[in-house]
PDB file of C-alpha atoms in Angstrom:
ATOM      1  CA  UNK A 208      12.822 -14.175  17.013  1.00  0.00           C
ATOM      2  CA  UNK A 209      10.374 -11.515  15.831  1.00  0.00           C
ATOM      3  CA  UNK A 210      11.101 -10.464  12.251  1.00  0.00           C
ATOM      4  CA  UNK A 211      11.746  -6.865  11.301  1.00  0.00           C
ATOM      5  CA  UNK A 212       8.563  -6.872   9.191  1.00  0.00           C
ATOM      6  CA  UNK A 213       6.491  -8.064  12.155  1.00  0.00           C
ATOM      7  CA  UNK A 214       8.040  -5.433  14.411  1.00  0.00           C
ATOM      8  CA  UNK A 215       7.314  -2.754  11.850  1.00  0.00           C
ATOM      9  CA  UNK A 216       3.702  -3.928  11.548  1.00  0.00           C
ATOM     10  CA  UNK A 217       3.297  -3.857  15.337  1.00  0.00           C
ATOM     11  CA  UNK A 218       4.833  -0.392  15.490  1.00  0.00           C
ATOM     12  CA  UNK A 219       2.467   0.920  12.822  1.00  0.00           C
ATOM     13  CA  UNK A 220      -0.534  -0.643  14.549  1.00  0.00           C
ATOM     14  CA  UNK A 221       0.446   1.047  17.778  1.00  0.00           C
ATOM     15  CA  UNK A 222       0.245   4.415  16.026  1.00  0.00           C
ATOM     16  CA  UNK A 223      -3.262   3.756  14.609  1.00  0.00           C
ATOM     17  CA  UNK A 224      -6.139   5.016  16.747  1.00  0.00           C
ATOM     18  CA  UNK A 225      -9.402   3.166  16.092  1.00  0.00           C
ATOM     19  CA  UNK A 226     -11.713   5.935  17.296  1.00  0.00           C
ATOM     20  CA  UNK A 227     -11.891   9.730  17.266  1.00  0.00           C
ATOM     21  CA  UNK A 228     -13.368   9.878  20.751  1.00  0.00           C
ATOM     22  CA  UNK A 229     -10.855  12.411  21.999  1.00  0.00           C
ATOM     23  CA  UNK A 230      -8.896  15.246  20.487  1.00  0.00           C
ATOM     24  CA  UNK A 231      -5.767  13.226  21.234  1.00  0.00           C
ATOM     25  CA  UNK A 232      -7.163  10.405  19.076  1.00  0.00           C
ATOM     26  CA  UNK A 233      -7.897  12.876  16.301  1.00  0.00           C
ATOM     27  CA  UNK A 234      -4.372  14.295  16.376  1.00  0.00           C
ATOM     28  CA  UNK A 235      -2.934  10.786  16.319  1.00  0.00           C
ATOM     29  CA  UNK A 236      -5.144   9.867  13.348  1.00  0.00           C
ATOM     30  CA  UNK A 237      -3.996  12.933  11.447  1.00  0.00           C
ATOM     31  CA  UNK A 238      -0.349  12.129  12.170  1.00  0.00           C
ATOM     32  CA  UNK A 239      -0.845   8.577  10.962  1.00  0.00           C
ATOM     33  CA  UNK A 240      -2.512   9.684   7.735  1.00  0.00           C
ATOM     34  CA  UNK A 241       0.108  12.342   7.098  1.00  0.00           C
ATOM     35  CA  UNK A 242       3.255  10.346   7.825  1.00  0.00           C
ATOM     36  CA  UNK A 243       2.421   6.636   7.615  1.00  0.00           C
ATOM     37  CA  UNK A 244      -0.363   6.645   5.003  1.00  0.00           C
ATOM     38  CA  UNK A 245       1.641   8.949   2.673  1.00  0.00           C
ATOM     39  CA  UNK A 246      -0.580  11.982   3.168  1.00  0.00           C
ATOM     40  CA  UNK A 247       2.463  14.202   2.826  1.00  0.00           C
ATOM     41  CA  UNK A 248       2.860  13.085  -0.791  1.00  0.00           C
ATOM     42  CA  UNK A 249      -0.854  13.501  -1.520  1.00  0.00           C
ATOM     43  CA  UNK A 250      -0.623  17.103  -0.389  1.00  0.00           C
ATOM     44  CA  UNK A 251       1.680  17.694  -3.348  1.00  0.00           C
ATOM     45  CA  UNK A 252      -0.405  15.916  -6.011  1.00  0.00           C
ATOM     46  CA  UNK A 253      -4.072  14.944  -5.948  1.00  0.00           C
ATOM     47  CA  UNK A 254      -4.222  12.721  -9.050  1.00  0.00           C
ATOM     48  CA  UNK A 255      -7.701  14.178  -9.545  1.00  0.00           C
ATOM     49  CA  UNK A 256      -9.650  14.393 -12.789  1.00  0.00           C
ATOM     50  CA  UNK A 257     -13.167  14.220 -14.153  1.00  0.00           C
ATOM     51  CA  UNK A 258     -13.708  11.026 -16.171  1.00  0.00           C
ATOM     52  CA  UNK A 259     -17.444  11.280 -16.933  1.00  0.00           C
ATOM     53  CA  UNK A 260     -20.244  13.811 -16.443  1.00  0.00           C
ATOM     54  CA  UNK A 261     -20.679  14.249 -12.691  1.00  0.00           C
ATOM     55  CA  UNK A 262     -17.942  11.702 -11.930  1.00  0.00           C
ATOM     56  CA  UNK A 263     -14.451  12.401 -10.606  1.00  0.00           C
ATOM     57  CA  UNK A 264     -11.534  10.270  -9.433  1.00  0.00           C
ATOM     58  CA  UNK A 265      -8.570  11.046  -7.193  1.00  0.00           C
ATOM     59  CA  UNK A 266      -6.314   9.824  -4.443  1.00  0.00           C
ATOM     60  CA  UNK A 267      -7.448   9.919  -0.800  1.00  0.00           C
ATOM     61  CA  UNK A 268      -8.770  13.394   0.082  1.00  0.00           C
ATOM     62  CA  UNK A 269      -7.861  14.775   3.474  1.00  0.00           C
ATOM     63  CA  UNK A 270     -10.143  16.988   5.541  1.00  0.00           C
ATOM     64  CA  UNK A 271      -9.108  20.214   3.824  1.00  0.00           C
ATOM     65  CA  UNK A 272      -9.709  18.739   0.379  1.00  0.00           C
ATOM     66  CA  UNK A 273     -13.109  17.415   1.412  1.00  0.00           C
ATOM     67  CA  UNK A 274     -14.058  20.968   2.366  1.00  0.00           C
ATOM     68  CA  UNK A 275     -12.899  22.129  -1.075  1.00  0.00           C
ATOM     69  CA  UNK A 276     -14.833  19.341  -2.795  1.00  0.00           C
ATOM     70  CA  UNK A 277     -17.978  20.329  -0.914  1.00  0.00           C
ATOM     71  CA  UNK A 278     -17.516  23.937  -1.998  1.00  0.00           C
ATOM     72  CA  UNK A 279     -17.267  22.738  -5.605  1.00  0.00           C
ATOM     73  CA  UNK A 280     -20.570  20.884  -5.311  1.00  0.00           C
ATOM     74  CA  UNK A 281     -19.503  17.265  -4.741  1.00  0.00           C
ATOM     75  CA  UNK A 282     -22.478  15.469  -3.152  1.00  0.00           C
ATOM     76  CA  UNK A 283     -21.045  11.977  -2.626  1.00  0.00           C
ATOM     77  CA  UNK A 284     -17.713  10.259  -2.113  1.00  0.00           C
ATOM     78  CA  UNK A 285     -17.011   6.589  -2.797  1.00  0.00           C
ATOM     79  CA  UNK A 286     -13.988   5.221  -0.989  1.00  0.00           C
ATOM     80  CA  UNK A 287     -12.559   2.023  -2.424  1.00  0.00           C
ATOM     81  CA  UNK A 288     -10.557   1.426   0.757  1.00  0.00           C
ATOM     82  CA  UNK A 289     -13.441  -0.084   2.720  1.00  0.00           C
ATOM     83  CA  UNK A 290     -15.115   1.112   5.903  1.00  0.00           C
ATOM     84  CA  UNK A 291     -13.020  -0.465   8.663  1.00  0.00           C
ATOM     85  CA  UNK A 292     -12.296   1.968  11.539  1.00  0.00           C
ATOM     86  CA  UNK A 293      -8.911   3.061  10.219  1.00  0.00           C
ATOM     87  CA  UNK A 294      -7.553   6.557  10.816  1.00  0.00           C
ATOM     88  CA  UNK A 295      -8.127   7.541   7.188  1.00  0.00           C
ATOM     89  CA  UNK A 296     -11.732   6.320   7.113  1.00  0.00           C
ATOM     90  CA  UNK A 297     -12.656   7.860  10.484  1.00  0.00           C
ATOM     91  CA  UNK A 298     -11.303  11.261   9.470  1.00  0.00           C
ATOM     92  CA  UNK A 299     -13.004  11.071   6.083  1.00  0.00           C
ATOM     93  CA  UNK A 300     -16.298  10.015   7.650  1.00  0.00           C
ATOM     94  CA  UNK A 301     -16.191  12.910  10.101  1.00  0.00           C
ATOM     95  CA  UNK A 302     -15.277  15.462   7.406  1.00  0.00           C
ATOM     96  CA  UNK A 303     -18.004  14.244   5.039  1.00  0.00           C
ATOM     97  CA  UNK A 304     -20.621  14.523   7.782  1.00  0.00           C
ATOM     98  CA  UNK A 305     -19.407  18.028   8.566  1.00  0.00           C
ATOM     99  CA  UNK A 306     -19.823  19.118   4.935  1.00  0.00           C
ATOM    100  CA  UNK A 307     -23.034  17.215   4.152  1.00  0.00           C
ATOM    101  CA  UNK A 308     -21.383  14.786   1.727  1.00  0.00           C
ATOM    102  CA  UNK A 309     -22.660  11.216   1.566  1.00  0.00           C
ATOM    103  CA  UNK A 310     -19.819   8.740   2.092  1.00  0.00           C
ATOM    104  CA  UNK A 311     -20.035   5.223   0.639  1.00  0.00           C
ATOM    105  CA  UNK A 312     -17.467   2.475   0.968  1.00  0.00           C
ATOM    106  CA  UNK A 313     -16.535  -0.571  -1.092  1.00  0.00           C
ATOM    107  CA  UNK A 314     -13.450  -2.652  -0.357  1.00  0.00           C
ATOM    108  CA  UNK A 315     -11.466  -3.348  -3.535  1.00  0.00           C
ATOM    109  CA  UNK A 316      -8.070  -4.998  -3.778  1.00  0.00           C
ATOM    110  CA  UNK A 317      -5.370  -3.631  -6.049  1.00  0.00           C
ATOM    111  CA  UNK A 318      -2.591  -6.214  -5.739  1.00  0.00           C
ATOM    112  CA  UNK A 319      -4.936  -9.184  -5.925  1.00  0.00           C
ATOM    113  CA  UNK A 320      -7.922  -9.964  -8.111  1.00  0.00           C
ATOM    114  CA  UNK A 321     -10.953  -8.013  -6.828  1.00  0.00           C
ATOM    115  CA  UNK A 322     -13.750 -10.097  -5.350  1.00  0.00           C
ATOM    116  CA  UNK A 323     -16.786 -10.530  -7.595  1.00  0.00           C
ATOM    117  CA  UNK A 324     -19.124  -9.474  -4.792  1.00  0.00           C
ATOM    118  CA  UNK A 325     -17.239  -6.195  -4.342  1.00  0.00           C
ATOM    119  CA  UNK A 326     -17.450  -5.372  -8.045  1.00  0.00           C
ATOM    120  CA  UNK A 327     -21.167  -6.132  -8.124  1.00  0.00           C
ATOM    121  CA  UNK A 328     -21.633  -3.947  -5.048  1.00  0.00           C
ATOM    122  CA  UNK A 329     -19.701  -1.153  -6.749  1.00  0.00           C
ATOM    123  CA  UNK A 330     -21.855  -1.267  -9.882  1.00  0.00           C
ATOM    124  CA  UNK A 331     -25.032  -1.116  -7.782  1.00  0.00           C
ATOM    125  CA  UNK A 332     -23.602   1.902  -5.994  1.00  0.00           C
ATOM    126  CA  UNK A 333     -22.821   3.608  -9.282  1.00  0.00           C
ATOM    127  CA  UNK A 334     -26.508   3.376 -10.186  1.00  0.00           C
ATOM    128  CA  UNK A 335     -27.746   4.869  -6.916  1.00  0.00           C
ATOM    129  CA  UNK A 336     -25.118   7.386  -5.819  1.00  0.00           C
ATOM    130  CA  UNK A 337     -25.985  11.065  -5.852  1.00  0.00           C
ATOM    131  CA  UNK A 338     -23.970  13.072  -8.363  1.00  0.00           C
ATOM    132  CA  UNK A 339     -21.612  14.754  -8.729  1.00  0.00           C
ATOM    133  CA  UNK A 340     -19.444  12.244  -6.903  1.00  0.00           C
ATOM    134  CA  UNK A 341     -15.776  11.517  -6.348  1.00  0.00           C
ATOM    135  CA  UNK A 342     -14.345   8.013  -6.126  1.00  0.00           C
ATOM    136  CA  UNK A 343     -10.923   7.378  -4.660  1.00  0.00           C
ATOM    137  CA  UNK A 344      -8.520   4.792  -3.347  1.00  0.00           C
ATOM    138  CA  UNK A 345      -5.201   5.545  -1.632  1.00  0.00           C
ATOM    139  CA  UNK A 346      -3.177   6.900  -4.546  1.00  0.00           C
ATOM    140  CA  UNK A 347      -5.847   7.261  -7.236  1.00  0.00           C
ATOM    141  CA  UNK A 348      -3.910   4.965  -9.547  1.00  0.00           C
ATOM    142  CA  UNK A 349      -5.093   1.362  -9.482  1.00  0.00           C
ATOM    143  CA  UNK A 350      -8.408   0.728  -7.726  1.00  0.00           C
ATOM    144  CA  UNK A 351      -9.693   4.130  -8.809  1.00  0.00           C
ATOM    145  CA  UNK A 352      -8.596   3.307 -12.348  1.00  0.00           C
ATOM    146  CA  UNK A 353     -10.440  -0.006 -12.469  1.00  0.00           C
ATOM    147  CA  UNK A 354     -13.560   1.506 -10.888  1.00  0.00           C
ATOM    148  CA  UNK A 355     -13.518   4.371 -13.393  1.00  0.00           C
ATOM    149  CA  UNK A 356     -13.162   1.931 -16.290  1.00  0.00           C
ATOM    150  CA  UNK A 357     -16.098  -0.130 -15.039  1.00  0.00           C
ATOM    151  CA  UNK A 358     -18.196   3.025 -14.634  1.00  0.00           C
ATOM    152  CA  UNK A 359     -17.471   4.064 -18.194  1.00  0.00           C
ATOM    153  CA  UNK A 360     -18.429   0.654 -19.577  1.00  0.00           C
ATOM    154  CA  UNK A 361     -21.500  -0.068 -17.456  1.00  0.00           C
ATOM    155  CA  UNK A 362     -22.964   3.389 -16.853  1.00  0.00           C
ATOM    156  CA  UNK A 363     -21.718   5.404 -19.828  1.00  0.00           C
ATOM    157  CA  UNK A 364     -21.759   2.568 -22.376  1.00  0.00           C
ATOM    158  CA  UNK A 365     -18.192   3.211 -23.541  1.00  0.00           C
ATOM    159  CA  UNK A 366     -16.240   0.393 -25.238  1.00  0.00           C
ATOM    160  CA  UNK A 367     -13.497  -1.396 -23.362  1.00  0.00           C
ATOM    161  CA  UNK A 368     -10.807   0.149 -25.558  1.00  0.00           C
ATOM    162  CA  UNK A 369     -11.765   3.605 -24.328  1.00  0.00           C
ATOM    163  CA  UNK A 370     -12.511   2.650 -20.738  1.00  0.00           C
ATOM    164  CA  UNK A 371      -9.254   0.842 -20.087  1.00  0.00           C
ATOM    165  CA  UNK A 372      -7.338   4.092 -20.545  1.00  0.00           C
ATOM    166  CA  UNK A 373      -8.326   4.717 -16.924  1.00  0.00           C
ATOM    167  CA  UNK A 374      -5.574   2.225 -16.049  1.00  0.00           C
ATOM    168  CA  UNK A 375      -2.488   3.914 -17.438  1.00  0.00           C
ATOM    169  CA  UNK A 376       0.792   5.572 -16.514  1.00  0.00           C
ATOM    170  CA  UNK A 377      -0.996   8.919 -16.694  1.00  0.00           C
ATOM    171  CA  UNK A 378      -2.506   8.029 -13.329  1.00  0.00           C
ATOM    172  CA  UNK A 379       0.675   6.280 -12.079  1.00  0.00           C
ATOM    173  CA  UNK A 380      -0.671   2.794 -12.813  1.00  0.00           C
ATOM    174  CA  UNK A 381       1.914   0.318 -14.107  1.00  0.00           C
ATOM    175  CA  UNK A 382       0.744  -3.068 -15.321  1.00  0.00           C
ATOM    176  CA  UNK A 383       4.147  -4.715 -14.792  1.00  0.00           C
ATOM    177  CA  UNK A 384       3.656  -4.477 -11.011  1.00  0.00           C
ATOM    178  CA  UNK A 385       1.350  -6.628  -8.874  1.00  0.00           C
ATOM    179  CA  UNK A 386      -1.482  -4.255  -9.805  1.00  0.00           C
ATOM    180  CA  UNK A 387      -1.246  -5.662 -13.325  1.00  0.00           C
ATOM    181  CA  UNK A 388      -3.827  -8.204 -12.168  1.00  0.00           C
ATOM    182  CA  UNK A 389      -6.397  -5.451 -12.796  1.00  0.00           C
ATOM    183  CA  UNK A 390      -5.291  -5.200 -16.424  1.00  0.00           C
ATOM    184  CA  UNK A 391      -5.534  -8.969 -16.726  1.00  0.00           C
ATOM    185  CA  UNK A 392      -9.132  -8.764 -15.498  1.00  0.00           C
ATOM    186  CA  UNK A 393      -9.962  -6.474 -18.404  1.00  0.00           C
ATOM    187  CA  UNK A 394      -7.943  -8.678 -20.765  1.00  0.00           C
ATOM    188  CA  UNK A 395     -10.081 -11.646 -19.733  1.00  0.00           C
ATOM    189  CA  UNK A 396     -13.248  -9.670 -20.401  1.00  0.00           C
ATOM    190  CA  UNK A 397     -11.958  -8.722 -23.854  1.00  0.00           C
ATOM    191  CA  UNK A 398     -10.981 -12.314 -24.655  1.00  0.00           C
ATOM    192  CA  UNK A 399     -14.381 -13.659 -23.616  1.00  0.00           C
ATOM    193  CA  UNK A 400     -16.162 -12.123 -26.592  1.00  0.00           C
ATOM    194  CA  UNK A 401     -18.932 -10.901 -24.298  1.00  0.00           C
ATOM    195  CA  UNK A 402     -19.872  -7.273 -25.001  1.00  0.00           C
ATOM    196  CA  UNK A 403     -21.576  -6.518 -21.686  1.00  0.00           C
ATOM    197  CA  UNK A 404     -19.159  -6.268 -18.765  1.00  0.00           C
ATOM    198  CA  UNK A 405     -21.818  -6.829 -16.121  1.00  0.00           C
ATOM    199  CA  UNK A 406     -23.013 -10.035 -17.789  1.00  0.00           C
ATOM    200  CA  UNK A 407     -19.446 -11.321 -18.009  1.00  0.00           C
ATOM    201  CA  UNK A 408     -18.770 -10.375 -14.398  1.00  0.00           C
ATOM    202  CA  UNK A 409     -21.862 -12.192 -13.145  1.00  0.00           C
ATOM    203  CA  UNK A 410     -21.523 -15.344 -15.245  1.00  0.00           C
ATOM    204  CA  UNK A 411     -17.827 -15.848 -15.942  1.00  0.00           C
ATOM    205  CA  UNK A 412     -15.532 -13.896 -13.640  1.00  0.00           C
ATOM    206  CA  UNK A 413     -13.539 -16.016 -11.177  1.00  0.00           C
ATOM    207  CA  UNK A 414     -11.232 -14.012  -8.912  1.00  0.00           C
ATOM    208  CA  UNK A 415      -9.343 -17.028  -7.564  1.00  0.00           C
ATOM    209  CA  UNK A 416      -8.661 -18.419 -11.038  1.00  0.00           C
ATOM    210  CA  UNK A 417      -7.500 -15.008 -12.264  1.00  0.00           C
ATOM    211  CA  UNK A 418      -5.159 -14.611  -9.309  1.00  0.00           C
ATOM    212  CA  UNK A 419      -3.674 -18.064  -9.839  1.00  0.00           C
ATOM    213  CA  UNK A 420      -2.991 -17.373 -13.520  1.00  0.00           C
ATOM    214  CA  UNK A 421      -1.509 -13.986 -12.738  1.00  0.00           C
ATOM    215  CA  UNK A 422       0.877 -15.428 -10.176  1.00  0.00           C
ATOM    216  CA  UNK A 423       2.009 -18.158 -12.555  1.00  0.00           C
ATOM    217  CA  UNK A 424       2.493 -15.830 -15.519  1.00  0.00           C
TER     218      UNK A 424
END
């Protein structure tokens, strides 16, 4: 017998267009983002703030917000949700092209230890992206928090103690949930004694080992 969770997943998938080839597809994508991807809640609160010169963070921006960001001078957007042809990415891609904003994507995990390759890719992007830029995940709480902390350490040279404030209840991040694995990542960096995050990431970080310890804690 098909479980309720499987049925729900199949139902959600059936509502997700994978192209914007027609206006019907576009309307369906907007409905999905608004109702299924929690866009209704994001309309009420953007979780947006500037965390460094020329660098902003927020939750997922819809088409109207992308127009507002362009009017405010944002030149680039970094989505931490990846670049698969999901309704949210397709709409964001189309809106960014319309407003001459460069869109870059890196796939980070929030409820599991981020892959080393994704973090290295993110740091490289930080060094090349045109500013001012906005980075975002879905809610602007967890992945955006970790990415902001890494930016502050690697690009701005801030100490871990300052940078890790990007992962806090102020942004609706709670370390006692599954997203606490992101806090443990920073704890491991602190415990290593290494001062340079990028060096530690390259030489010592092990996502699988971190995840195993987190699950057994």
